mmCIF file of C-alpha atoms in Angstrom:
data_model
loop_
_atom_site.group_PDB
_atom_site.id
_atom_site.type_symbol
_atom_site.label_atom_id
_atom_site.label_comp_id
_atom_site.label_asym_id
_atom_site.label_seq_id
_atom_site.Cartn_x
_atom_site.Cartn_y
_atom_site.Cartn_z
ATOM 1 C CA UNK Z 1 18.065 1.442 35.753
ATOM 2 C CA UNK Z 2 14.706 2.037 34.126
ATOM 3 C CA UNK Z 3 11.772 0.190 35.796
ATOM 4 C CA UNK Z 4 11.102 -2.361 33.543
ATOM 5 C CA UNK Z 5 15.013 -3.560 34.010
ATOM 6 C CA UNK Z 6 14.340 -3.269 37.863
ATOM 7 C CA UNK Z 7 11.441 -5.337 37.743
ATOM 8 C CA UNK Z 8 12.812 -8.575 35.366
ATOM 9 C CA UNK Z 9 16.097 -8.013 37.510
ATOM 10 C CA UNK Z 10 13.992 -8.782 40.571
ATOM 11 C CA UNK Z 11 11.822 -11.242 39.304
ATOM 12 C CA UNK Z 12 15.156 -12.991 37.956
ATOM 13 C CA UNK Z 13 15.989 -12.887 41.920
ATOM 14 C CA UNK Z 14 13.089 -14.570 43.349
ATOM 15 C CA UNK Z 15 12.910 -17.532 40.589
ATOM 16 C CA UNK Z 16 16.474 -17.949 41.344
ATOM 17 C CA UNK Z 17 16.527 -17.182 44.699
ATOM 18 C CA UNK Z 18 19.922 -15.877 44.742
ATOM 19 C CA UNK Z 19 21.663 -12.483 43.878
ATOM 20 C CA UNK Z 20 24.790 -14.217 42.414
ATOM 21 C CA UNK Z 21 22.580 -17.007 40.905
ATOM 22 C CA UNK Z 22 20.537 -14.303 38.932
ATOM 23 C CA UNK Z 23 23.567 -11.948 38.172
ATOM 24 C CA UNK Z 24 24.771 -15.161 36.562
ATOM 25 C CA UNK Z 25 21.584 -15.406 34.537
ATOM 26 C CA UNK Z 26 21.258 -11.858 33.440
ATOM 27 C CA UNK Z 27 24.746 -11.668 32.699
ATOM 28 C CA UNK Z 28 26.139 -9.218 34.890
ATOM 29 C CA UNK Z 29 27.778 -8.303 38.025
ATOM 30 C CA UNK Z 30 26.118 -9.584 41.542
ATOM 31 C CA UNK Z 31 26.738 -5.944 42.697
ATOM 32 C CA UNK Z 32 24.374 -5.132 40.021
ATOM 33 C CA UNK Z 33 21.155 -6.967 40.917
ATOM 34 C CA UNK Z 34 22.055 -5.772 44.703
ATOM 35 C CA UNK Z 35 21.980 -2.389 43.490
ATOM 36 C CA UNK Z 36 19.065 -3.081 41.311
ATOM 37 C CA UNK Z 37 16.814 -4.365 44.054
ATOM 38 C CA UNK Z 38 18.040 -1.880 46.631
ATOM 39 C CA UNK Z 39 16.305 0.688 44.162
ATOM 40 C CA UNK Z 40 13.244 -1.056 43.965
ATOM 41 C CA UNK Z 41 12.656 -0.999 47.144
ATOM 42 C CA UNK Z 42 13.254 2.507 47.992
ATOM 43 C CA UNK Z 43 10.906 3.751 45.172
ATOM 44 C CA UNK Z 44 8.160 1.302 45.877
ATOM 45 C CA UNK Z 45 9.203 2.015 49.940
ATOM 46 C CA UNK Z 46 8.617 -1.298 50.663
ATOM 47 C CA UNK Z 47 10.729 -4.686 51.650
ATOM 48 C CA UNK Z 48 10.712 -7.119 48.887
ATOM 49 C CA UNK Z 49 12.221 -9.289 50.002
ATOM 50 C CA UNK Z 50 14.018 -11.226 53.074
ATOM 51 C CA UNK Z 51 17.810 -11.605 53.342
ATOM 52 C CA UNK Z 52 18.838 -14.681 55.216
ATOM 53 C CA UNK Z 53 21.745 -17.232 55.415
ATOM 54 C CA UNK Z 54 19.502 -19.410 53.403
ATOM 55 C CA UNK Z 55 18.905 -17.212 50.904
ATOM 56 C CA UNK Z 56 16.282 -14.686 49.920
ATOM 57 C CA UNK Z 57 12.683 -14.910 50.393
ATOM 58 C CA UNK Z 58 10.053 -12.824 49.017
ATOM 59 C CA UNK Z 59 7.868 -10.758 51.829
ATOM 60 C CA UNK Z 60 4.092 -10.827 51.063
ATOM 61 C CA UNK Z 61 4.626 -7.674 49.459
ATOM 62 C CA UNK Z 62 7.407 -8.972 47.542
ATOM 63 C CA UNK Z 63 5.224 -11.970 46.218
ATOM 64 C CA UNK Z 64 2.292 -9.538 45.100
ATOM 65 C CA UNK Z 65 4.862 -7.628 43.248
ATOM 66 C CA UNK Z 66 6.863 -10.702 41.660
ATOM 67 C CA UNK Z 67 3.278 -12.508 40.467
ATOM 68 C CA UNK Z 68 2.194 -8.664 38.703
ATOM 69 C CA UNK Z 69 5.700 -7.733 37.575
ATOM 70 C CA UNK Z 70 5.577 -11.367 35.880
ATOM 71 C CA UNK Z 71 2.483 -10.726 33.695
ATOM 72 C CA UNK Z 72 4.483 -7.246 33.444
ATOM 73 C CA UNK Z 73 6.815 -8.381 31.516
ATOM 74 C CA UNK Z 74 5.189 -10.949 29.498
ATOM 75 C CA UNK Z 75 2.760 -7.724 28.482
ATOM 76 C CA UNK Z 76 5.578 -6.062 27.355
ATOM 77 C CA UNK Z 77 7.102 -9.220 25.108
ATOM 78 C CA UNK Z 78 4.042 -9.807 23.445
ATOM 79 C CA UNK Z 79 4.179 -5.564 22.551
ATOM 80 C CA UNK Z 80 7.129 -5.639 21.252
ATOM 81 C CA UNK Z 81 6.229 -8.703 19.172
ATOM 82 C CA UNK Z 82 3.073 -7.085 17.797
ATOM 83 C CA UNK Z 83 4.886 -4.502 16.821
ATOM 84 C CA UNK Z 84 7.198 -5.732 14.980
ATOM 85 C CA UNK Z 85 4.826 -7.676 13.055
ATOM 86 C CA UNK Z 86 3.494 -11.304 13.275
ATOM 87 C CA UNK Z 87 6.132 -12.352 10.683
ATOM 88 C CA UNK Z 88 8.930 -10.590 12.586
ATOM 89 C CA UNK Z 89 11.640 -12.377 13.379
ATOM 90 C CA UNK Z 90 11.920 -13.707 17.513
ATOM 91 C CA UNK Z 91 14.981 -12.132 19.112
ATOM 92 C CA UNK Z 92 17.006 -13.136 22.224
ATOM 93 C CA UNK Z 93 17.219 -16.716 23.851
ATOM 94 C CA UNK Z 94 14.901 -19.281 24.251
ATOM 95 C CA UNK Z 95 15.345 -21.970 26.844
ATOM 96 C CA UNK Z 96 13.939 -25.488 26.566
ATOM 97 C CA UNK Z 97 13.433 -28.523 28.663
ATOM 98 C CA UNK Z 98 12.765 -32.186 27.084
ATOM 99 C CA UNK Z 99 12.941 -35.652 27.750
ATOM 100 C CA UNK Z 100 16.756 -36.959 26.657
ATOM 101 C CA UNK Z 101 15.191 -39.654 24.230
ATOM 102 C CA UNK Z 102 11.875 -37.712 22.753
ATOM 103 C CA UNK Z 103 14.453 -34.951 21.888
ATOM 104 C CA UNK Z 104 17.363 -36.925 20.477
ATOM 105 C CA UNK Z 105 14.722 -38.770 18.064
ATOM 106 C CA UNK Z 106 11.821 -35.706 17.123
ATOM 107 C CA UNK Z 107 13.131 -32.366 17.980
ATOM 108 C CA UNK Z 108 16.529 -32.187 17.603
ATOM 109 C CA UNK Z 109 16.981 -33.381 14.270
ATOM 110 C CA UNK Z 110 14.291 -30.946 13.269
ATOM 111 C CA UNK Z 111 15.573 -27.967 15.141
ATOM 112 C CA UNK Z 112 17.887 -26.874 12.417
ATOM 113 C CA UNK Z 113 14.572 -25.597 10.527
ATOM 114 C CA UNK Z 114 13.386 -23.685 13.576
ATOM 115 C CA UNK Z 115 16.671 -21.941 12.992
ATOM 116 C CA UNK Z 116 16.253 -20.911 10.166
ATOM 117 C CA UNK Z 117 12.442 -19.011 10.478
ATOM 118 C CA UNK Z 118 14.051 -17.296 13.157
ATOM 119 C CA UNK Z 119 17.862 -16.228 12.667
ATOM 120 C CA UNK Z 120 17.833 -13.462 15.427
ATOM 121 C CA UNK Z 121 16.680 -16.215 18.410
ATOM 122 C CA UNK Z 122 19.355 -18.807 19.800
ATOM 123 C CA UNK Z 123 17.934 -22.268 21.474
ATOM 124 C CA UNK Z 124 19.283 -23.981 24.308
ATOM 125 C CA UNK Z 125 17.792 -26.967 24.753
ATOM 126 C CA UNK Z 126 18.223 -28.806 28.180
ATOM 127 C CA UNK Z 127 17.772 -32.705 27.883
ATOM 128 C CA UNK Z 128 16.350 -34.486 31.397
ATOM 129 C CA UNK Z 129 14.337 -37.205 32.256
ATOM 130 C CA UNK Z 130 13.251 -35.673 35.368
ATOM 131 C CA UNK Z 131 10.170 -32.939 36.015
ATOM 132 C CA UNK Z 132 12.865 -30.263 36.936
ATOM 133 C CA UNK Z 133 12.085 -26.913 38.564
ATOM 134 C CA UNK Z 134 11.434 -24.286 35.519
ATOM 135 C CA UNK Z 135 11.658 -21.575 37.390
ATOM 136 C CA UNK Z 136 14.894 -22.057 39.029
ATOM 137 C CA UNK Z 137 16.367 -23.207 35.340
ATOM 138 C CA UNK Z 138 14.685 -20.377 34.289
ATOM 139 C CA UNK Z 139 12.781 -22.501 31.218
ATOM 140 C CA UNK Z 140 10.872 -20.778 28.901
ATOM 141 C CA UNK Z 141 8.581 -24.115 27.892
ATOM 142 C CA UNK Z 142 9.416 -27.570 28.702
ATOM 143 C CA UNK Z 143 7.863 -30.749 26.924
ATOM 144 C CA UNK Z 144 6.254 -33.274 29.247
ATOM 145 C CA UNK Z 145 4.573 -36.813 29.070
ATOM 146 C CA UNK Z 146 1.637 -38.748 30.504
ATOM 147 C CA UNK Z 147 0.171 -37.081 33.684
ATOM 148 C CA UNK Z 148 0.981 -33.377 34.853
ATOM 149 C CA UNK Z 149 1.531 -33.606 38.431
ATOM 150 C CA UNK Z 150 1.400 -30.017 39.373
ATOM 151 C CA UNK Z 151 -1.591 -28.580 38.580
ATOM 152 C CA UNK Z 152 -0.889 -25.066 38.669
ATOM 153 C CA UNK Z 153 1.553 -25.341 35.496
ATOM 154 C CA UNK Z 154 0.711 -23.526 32.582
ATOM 155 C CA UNK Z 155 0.150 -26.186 29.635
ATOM 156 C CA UNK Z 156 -0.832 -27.082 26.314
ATOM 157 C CA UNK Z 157 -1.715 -30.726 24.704
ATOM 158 C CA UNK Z 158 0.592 -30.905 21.489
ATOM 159 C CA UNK Z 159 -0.049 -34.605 20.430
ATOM 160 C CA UNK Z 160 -1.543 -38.022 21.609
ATOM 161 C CA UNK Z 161 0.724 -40.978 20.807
ATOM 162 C CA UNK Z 162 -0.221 -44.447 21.004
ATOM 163 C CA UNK Z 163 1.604 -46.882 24.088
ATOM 164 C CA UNK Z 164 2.444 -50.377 22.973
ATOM 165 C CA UNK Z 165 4.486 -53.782 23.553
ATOM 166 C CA UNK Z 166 7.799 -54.161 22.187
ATOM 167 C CA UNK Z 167 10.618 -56.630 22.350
ATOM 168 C CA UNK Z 168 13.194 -57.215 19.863
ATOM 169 C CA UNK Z 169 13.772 -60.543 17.626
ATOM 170 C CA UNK Z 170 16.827 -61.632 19.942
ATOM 171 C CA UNK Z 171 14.459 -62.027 22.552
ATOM 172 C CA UNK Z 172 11.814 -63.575 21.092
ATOM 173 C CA UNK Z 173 13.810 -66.286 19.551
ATOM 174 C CA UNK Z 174 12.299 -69.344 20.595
ATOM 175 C CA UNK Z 175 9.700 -68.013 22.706
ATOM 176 C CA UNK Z 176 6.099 -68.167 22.258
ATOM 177 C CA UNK Z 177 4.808 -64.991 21.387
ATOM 178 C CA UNK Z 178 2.200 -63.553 23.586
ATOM 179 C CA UNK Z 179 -1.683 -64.108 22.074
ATOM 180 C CA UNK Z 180 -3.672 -62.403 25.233
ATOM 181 C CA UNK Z 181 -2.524 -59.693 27.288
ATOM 182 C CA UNK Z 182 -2.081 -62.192 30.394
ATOM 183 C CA UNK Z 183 0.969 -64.208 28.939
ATOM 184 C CA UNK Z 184 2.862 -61.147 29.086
ATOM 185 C CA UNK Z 185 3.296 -62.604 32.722
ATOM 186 C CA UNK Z 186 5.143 -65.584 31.430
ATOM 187 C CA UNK Z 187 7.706 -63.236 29.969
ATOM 188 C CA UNK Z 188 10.640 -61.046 31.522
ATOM 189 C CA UNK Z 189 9.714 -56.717 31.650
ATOM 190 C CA UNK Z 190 12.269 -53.990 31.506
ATOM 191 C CA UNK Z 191 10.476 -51.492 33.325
ATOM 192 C CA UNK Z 192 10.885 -47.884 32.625
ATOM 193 C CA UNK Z 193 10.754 -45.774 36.035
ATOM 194 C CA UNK Z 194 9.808 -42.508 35.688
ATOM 195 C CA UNK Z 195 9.147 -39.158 37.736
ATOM 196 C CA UNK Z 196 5.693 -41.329 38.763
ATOM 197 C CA UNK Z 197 7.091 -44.354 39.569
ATOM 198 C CA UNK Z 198 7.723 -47.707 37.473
ATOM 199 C CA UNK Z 199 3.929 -48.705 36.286
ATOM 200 C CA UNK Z 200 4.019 -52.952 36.002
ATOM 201 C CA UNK Z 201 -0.162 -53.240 36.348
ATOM 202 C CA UNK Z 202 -1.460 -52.406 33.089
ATOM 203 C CA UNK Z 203 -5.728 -52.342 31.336
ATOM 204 C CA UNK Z 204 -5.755 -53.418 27.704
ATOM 205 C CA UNK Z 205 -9.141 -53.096 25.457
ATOM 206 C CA UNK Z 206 -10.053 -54.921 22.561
ATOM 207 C CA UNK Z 207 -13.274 -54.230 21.489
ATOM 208 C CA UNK Z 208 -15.686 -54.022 24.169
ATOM 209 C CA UNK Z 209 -13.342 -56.373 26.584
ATOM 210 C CA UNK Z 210 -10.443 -54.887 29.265
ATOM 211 C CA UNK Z 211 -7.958 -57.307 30.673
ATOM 212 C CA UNK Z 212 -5.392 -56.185 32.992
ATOM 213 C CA UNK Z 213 -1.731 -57.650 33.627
ATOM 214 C CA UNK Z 214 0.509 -57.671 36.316
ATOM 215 C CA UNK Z 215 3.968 -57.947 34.301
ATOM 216 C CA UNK Z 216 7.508 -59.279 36.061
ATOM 217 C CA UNK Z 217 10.831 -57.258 35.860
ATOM 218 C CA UNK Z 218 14.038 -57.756 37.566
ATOM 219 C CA UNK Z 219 15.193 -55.349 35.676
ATOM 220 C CA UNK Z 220 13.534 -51.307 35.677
ATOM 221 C CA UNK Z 221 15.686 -47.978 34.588
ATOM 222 C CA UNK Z 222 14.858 -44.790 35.333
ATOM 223 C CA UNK Z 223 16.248 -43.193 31.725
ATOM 224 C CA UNK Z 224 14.219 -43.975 28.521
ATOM 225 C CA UNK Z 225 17.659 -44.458 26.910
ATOM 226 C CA UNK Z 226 17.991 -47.589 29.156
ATOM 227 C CA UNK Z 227 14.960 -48.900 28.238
ATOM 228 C CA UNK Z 228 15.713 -48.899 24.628
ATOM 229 C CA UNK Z 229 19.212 -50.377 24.851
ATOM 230 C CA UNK Z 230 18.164 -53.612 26.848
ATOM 231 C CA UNK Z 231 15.050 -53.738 24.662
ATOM 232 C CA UNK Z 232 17.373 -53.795 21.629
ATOM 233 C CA UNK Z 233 20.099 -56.413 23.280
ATOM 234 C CA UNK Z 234 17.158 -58.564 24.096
ATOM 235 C CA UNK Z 235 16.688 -58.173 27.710
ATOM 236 C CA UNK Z 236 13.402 -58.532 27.337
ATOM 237 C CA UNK Z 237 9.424 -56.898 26.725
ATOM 238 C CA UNK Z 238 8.618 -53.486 27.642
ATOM 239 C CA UNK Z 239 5.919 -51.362 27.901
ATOM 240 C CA UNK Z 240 6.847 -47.994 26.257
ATOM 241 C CA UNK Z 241 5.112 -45.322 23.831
ATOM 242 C CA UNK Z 242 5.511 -45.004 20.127
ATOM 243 C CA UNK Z 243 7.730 -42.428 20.371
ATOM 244 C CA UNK Z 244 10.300 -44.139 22.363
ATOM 245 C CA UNK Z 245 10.910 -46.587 19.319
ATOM 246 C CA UNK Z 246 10.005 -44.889 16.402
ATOM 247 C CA UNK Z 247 13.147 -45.909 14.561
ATOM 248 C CA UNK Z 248 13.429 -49.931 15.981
ATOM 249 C CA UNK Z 249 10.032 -49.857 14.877
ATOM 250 C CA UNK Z 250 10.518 -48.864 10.973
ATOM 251 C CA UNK Z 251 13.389 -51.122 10.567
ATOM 252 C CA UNK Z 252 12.239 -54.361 12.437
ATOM 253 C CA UNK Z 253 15.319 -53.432 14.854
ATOM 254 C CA UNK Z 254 12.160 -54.320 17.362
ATOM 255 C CA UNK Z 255 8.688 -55.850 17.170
ATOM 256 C CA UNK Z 256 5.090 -54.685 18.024
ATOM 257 C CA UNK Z 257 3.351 -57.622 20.184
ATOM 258 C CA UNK Z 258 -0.452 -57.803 20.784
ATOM 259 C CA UNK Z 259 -1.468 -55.636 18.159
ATOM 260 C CA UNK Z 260 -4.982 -55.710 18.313
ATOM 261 C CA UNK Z 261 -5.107 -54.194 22.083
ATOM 262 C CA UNK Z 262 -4.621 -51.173 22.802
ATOM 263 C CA UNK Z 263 -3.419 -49.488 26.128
ATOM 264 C CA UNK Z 264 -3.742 -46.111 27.337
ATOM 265 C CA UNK Z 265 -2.954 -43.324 25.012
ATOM 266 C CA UNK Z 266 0.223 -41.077 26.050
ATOM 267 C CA UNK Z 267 -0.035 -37.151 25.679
ATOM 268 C CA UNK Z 268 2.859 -34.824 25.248
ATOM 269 C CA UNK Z 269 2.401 -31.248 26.495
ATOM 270 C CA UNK Z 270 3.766 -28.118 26.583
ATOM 271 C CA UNK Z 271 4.776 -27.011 29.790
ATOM 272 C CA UNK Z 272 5.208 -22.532 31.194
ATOM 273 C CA UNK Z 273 5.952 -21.596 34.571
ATOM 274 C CA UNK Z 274 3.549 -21.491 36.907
ATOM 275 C CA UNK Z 275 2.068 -17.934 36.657
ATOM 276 C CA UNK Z 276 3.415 -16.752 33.730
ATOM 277 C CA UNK Z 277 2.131 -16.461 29.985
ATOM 278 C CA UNK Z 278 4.004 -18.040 27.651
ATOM 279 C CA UNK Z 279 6.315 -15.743 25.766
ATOM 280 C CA UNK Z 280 5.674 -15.323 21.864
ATOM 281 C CA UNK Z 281 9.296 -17.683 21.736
ATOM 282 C CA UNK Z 282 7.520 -20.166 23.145
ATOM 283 C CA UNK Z 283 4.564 -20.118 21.914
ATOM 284 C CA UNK Z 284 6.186 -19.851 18.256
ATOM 285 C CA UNK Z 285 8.319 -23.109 19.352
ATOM 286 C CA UNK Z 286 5.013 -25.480 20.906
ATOM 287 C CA UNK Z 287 3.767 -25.039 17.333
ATOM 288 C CA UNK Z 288 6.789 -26.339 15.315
ATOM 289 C CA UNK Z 289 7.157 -28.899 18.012
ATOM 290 C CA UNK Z 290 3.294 -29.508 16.978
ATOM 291 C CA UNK Z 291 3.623 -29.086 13.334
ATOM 292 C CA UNK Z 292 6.438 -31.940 14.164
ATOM 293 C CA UNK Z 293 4.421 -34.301 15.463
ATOM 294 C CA UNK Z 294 1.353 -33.767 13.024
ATOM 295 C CA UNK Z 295 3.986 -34.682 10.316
ATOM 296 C CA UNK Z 296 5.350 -37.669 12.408
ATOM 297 C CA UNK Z 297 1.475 -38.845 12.726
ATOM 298 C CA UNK Z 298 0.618 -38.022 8.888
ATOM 299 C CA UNK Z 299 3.487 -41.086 7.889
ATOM 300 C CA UNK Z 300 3.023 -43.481 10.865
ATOM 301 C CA UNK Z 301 1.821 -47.336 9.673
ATOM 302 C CA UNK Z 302 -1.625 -47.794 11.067
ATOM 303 C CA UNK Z 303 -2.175 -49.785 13.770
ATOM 304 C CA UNK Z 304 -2.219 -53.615 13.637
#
């Protein structure tokens, strides 16, 4: 194998952490990436890594080499991409990780126009809820809400969205709507739970003035899907972002309450693994996903 191939079969290895788990990613045989790494080590004369029965670890040496053979690589992408011009088409796969509901309602019925810029590239798009592992899923760019836990990600603010209540007309049905943000303590929450917990304290602003409400929920889901579908069969108020209920929220299928305070914005980000530069694939697919959401922002009602 030529060195490049030895060094993105090894650092294949070590985000997988398995020979058969990264023959499975490259494509190929496990005897292969054996091979592969047995050669690397021999012409760097060095142990890369640590064979044990729970799995492989990376020696210090190993590490060094993985974080440099990383940037490596990346070097190399971007080359290739220069060279073939800035309007060249992308080639190969790109791998992406989004929330199941942001995707289902603003990528994914956009995506067929990513397609089409770039006929050589193929997109496989994993839908989760859940922070996963990039590395190990080997994800190219994943797109993330609110708060970035680990701070040695890689990431980019695409778009601020605004967070609001909603509750649909079946619930509200002879109920008196909420004036102030504290008689949304009067009234049954579905709580979303997410990677960082279920939030049910929240700080609304009007003007120069913050209150903050404690709101009740017997019932809290851990999938934004959830959330939508008791919103909708009028389980009750929730606490959400824009984004969440983009469509209820053009065709009255739900209602915006206490529209003249405003909580916390929400951010959406694009997220790399940690230590790596993004790849020109991903980079060329944050900015559709941005170009997405400046459209989405351009036709929103204003708020009130």
């Amino acid at each position: 194998m030529d060195r490049l191939t030895l060094m993105e079969t090894f650092v294949c290895t070590v985000e997988t952490g398995s020979f058969s788990a990264a023959a499975r990613r490259l494509d190929v045989g496990q005897p292969a990436v054996s091979k592969a790494i047995a050669q690397l080590e021999a012409r760097l004369q060095t142990r890369l890594l640590l064979r044990s029965t729970r799995g492989l670890t990376p020696t210090a040496a190993g590490q060094a080499y993985f974080e440099s053979a990383k940037r490596a690589i990346a070097m190399v992408d971007d080359a290739d991409g220069a060279a073939r011009g800035v309007n060249a088409d992308l080639v190969g796969k790109l791998r992406v990780c989004a929330a199941v509901t942001f995707a289902r309602l603003h990528i994914i019925p956009h995506i067929k126009n990513f397609l089409q810029r770039h006929p050589a590239l193929e997109v496989e798009v994993m839908l989760d809820d859940r922070q996963i592992d990039l590395l190990e899923h080997g994800i190219d760019v994943a797109l993330r809400m609110g708060n970035l836990g680990d701070s040695s990600m890689t990431a980019r603010r695409i778009a601020s969205g605004r967070r609001m209540v909603v509750a649909a007309p079946a619930y509200l049905a002879g109920r008196d709507l909420p004036q102030i943000p504290a008689d949304l303590a009067q009234h049954e929450a579905v709580v979303y739970l997410s990677d960082s917990g279920g939030a049910t304290t929240w700080t609304f602003e009007r003007d120069s003035t913050e209150l903050s409400v404690t709101v009740n929920g017997r019932l809290r889901v851990n999938a934004a899907e959830g959330v939508r579908a008791a919103v909708c069969a009028g389980v009750g108020v929730a606490i959400v972002s824009e984004w969440m209920f983009a469509p209820e929220l053009a065709n009255g299928a739900v209602e915006r309450l206490l529209p003249d305070w405003s909580l916390p914005t929400i951010d959406l980000w694009a997220v790399y693994p940690s230590g790596r530069l993004a790849s020109a694939k991903a980079r060329a697919f944050t900015a559709f996903v941005q170009e997405i959401m400046a459209g989405e922002a351009s036709t929103a009602p204003a708020p009130g």
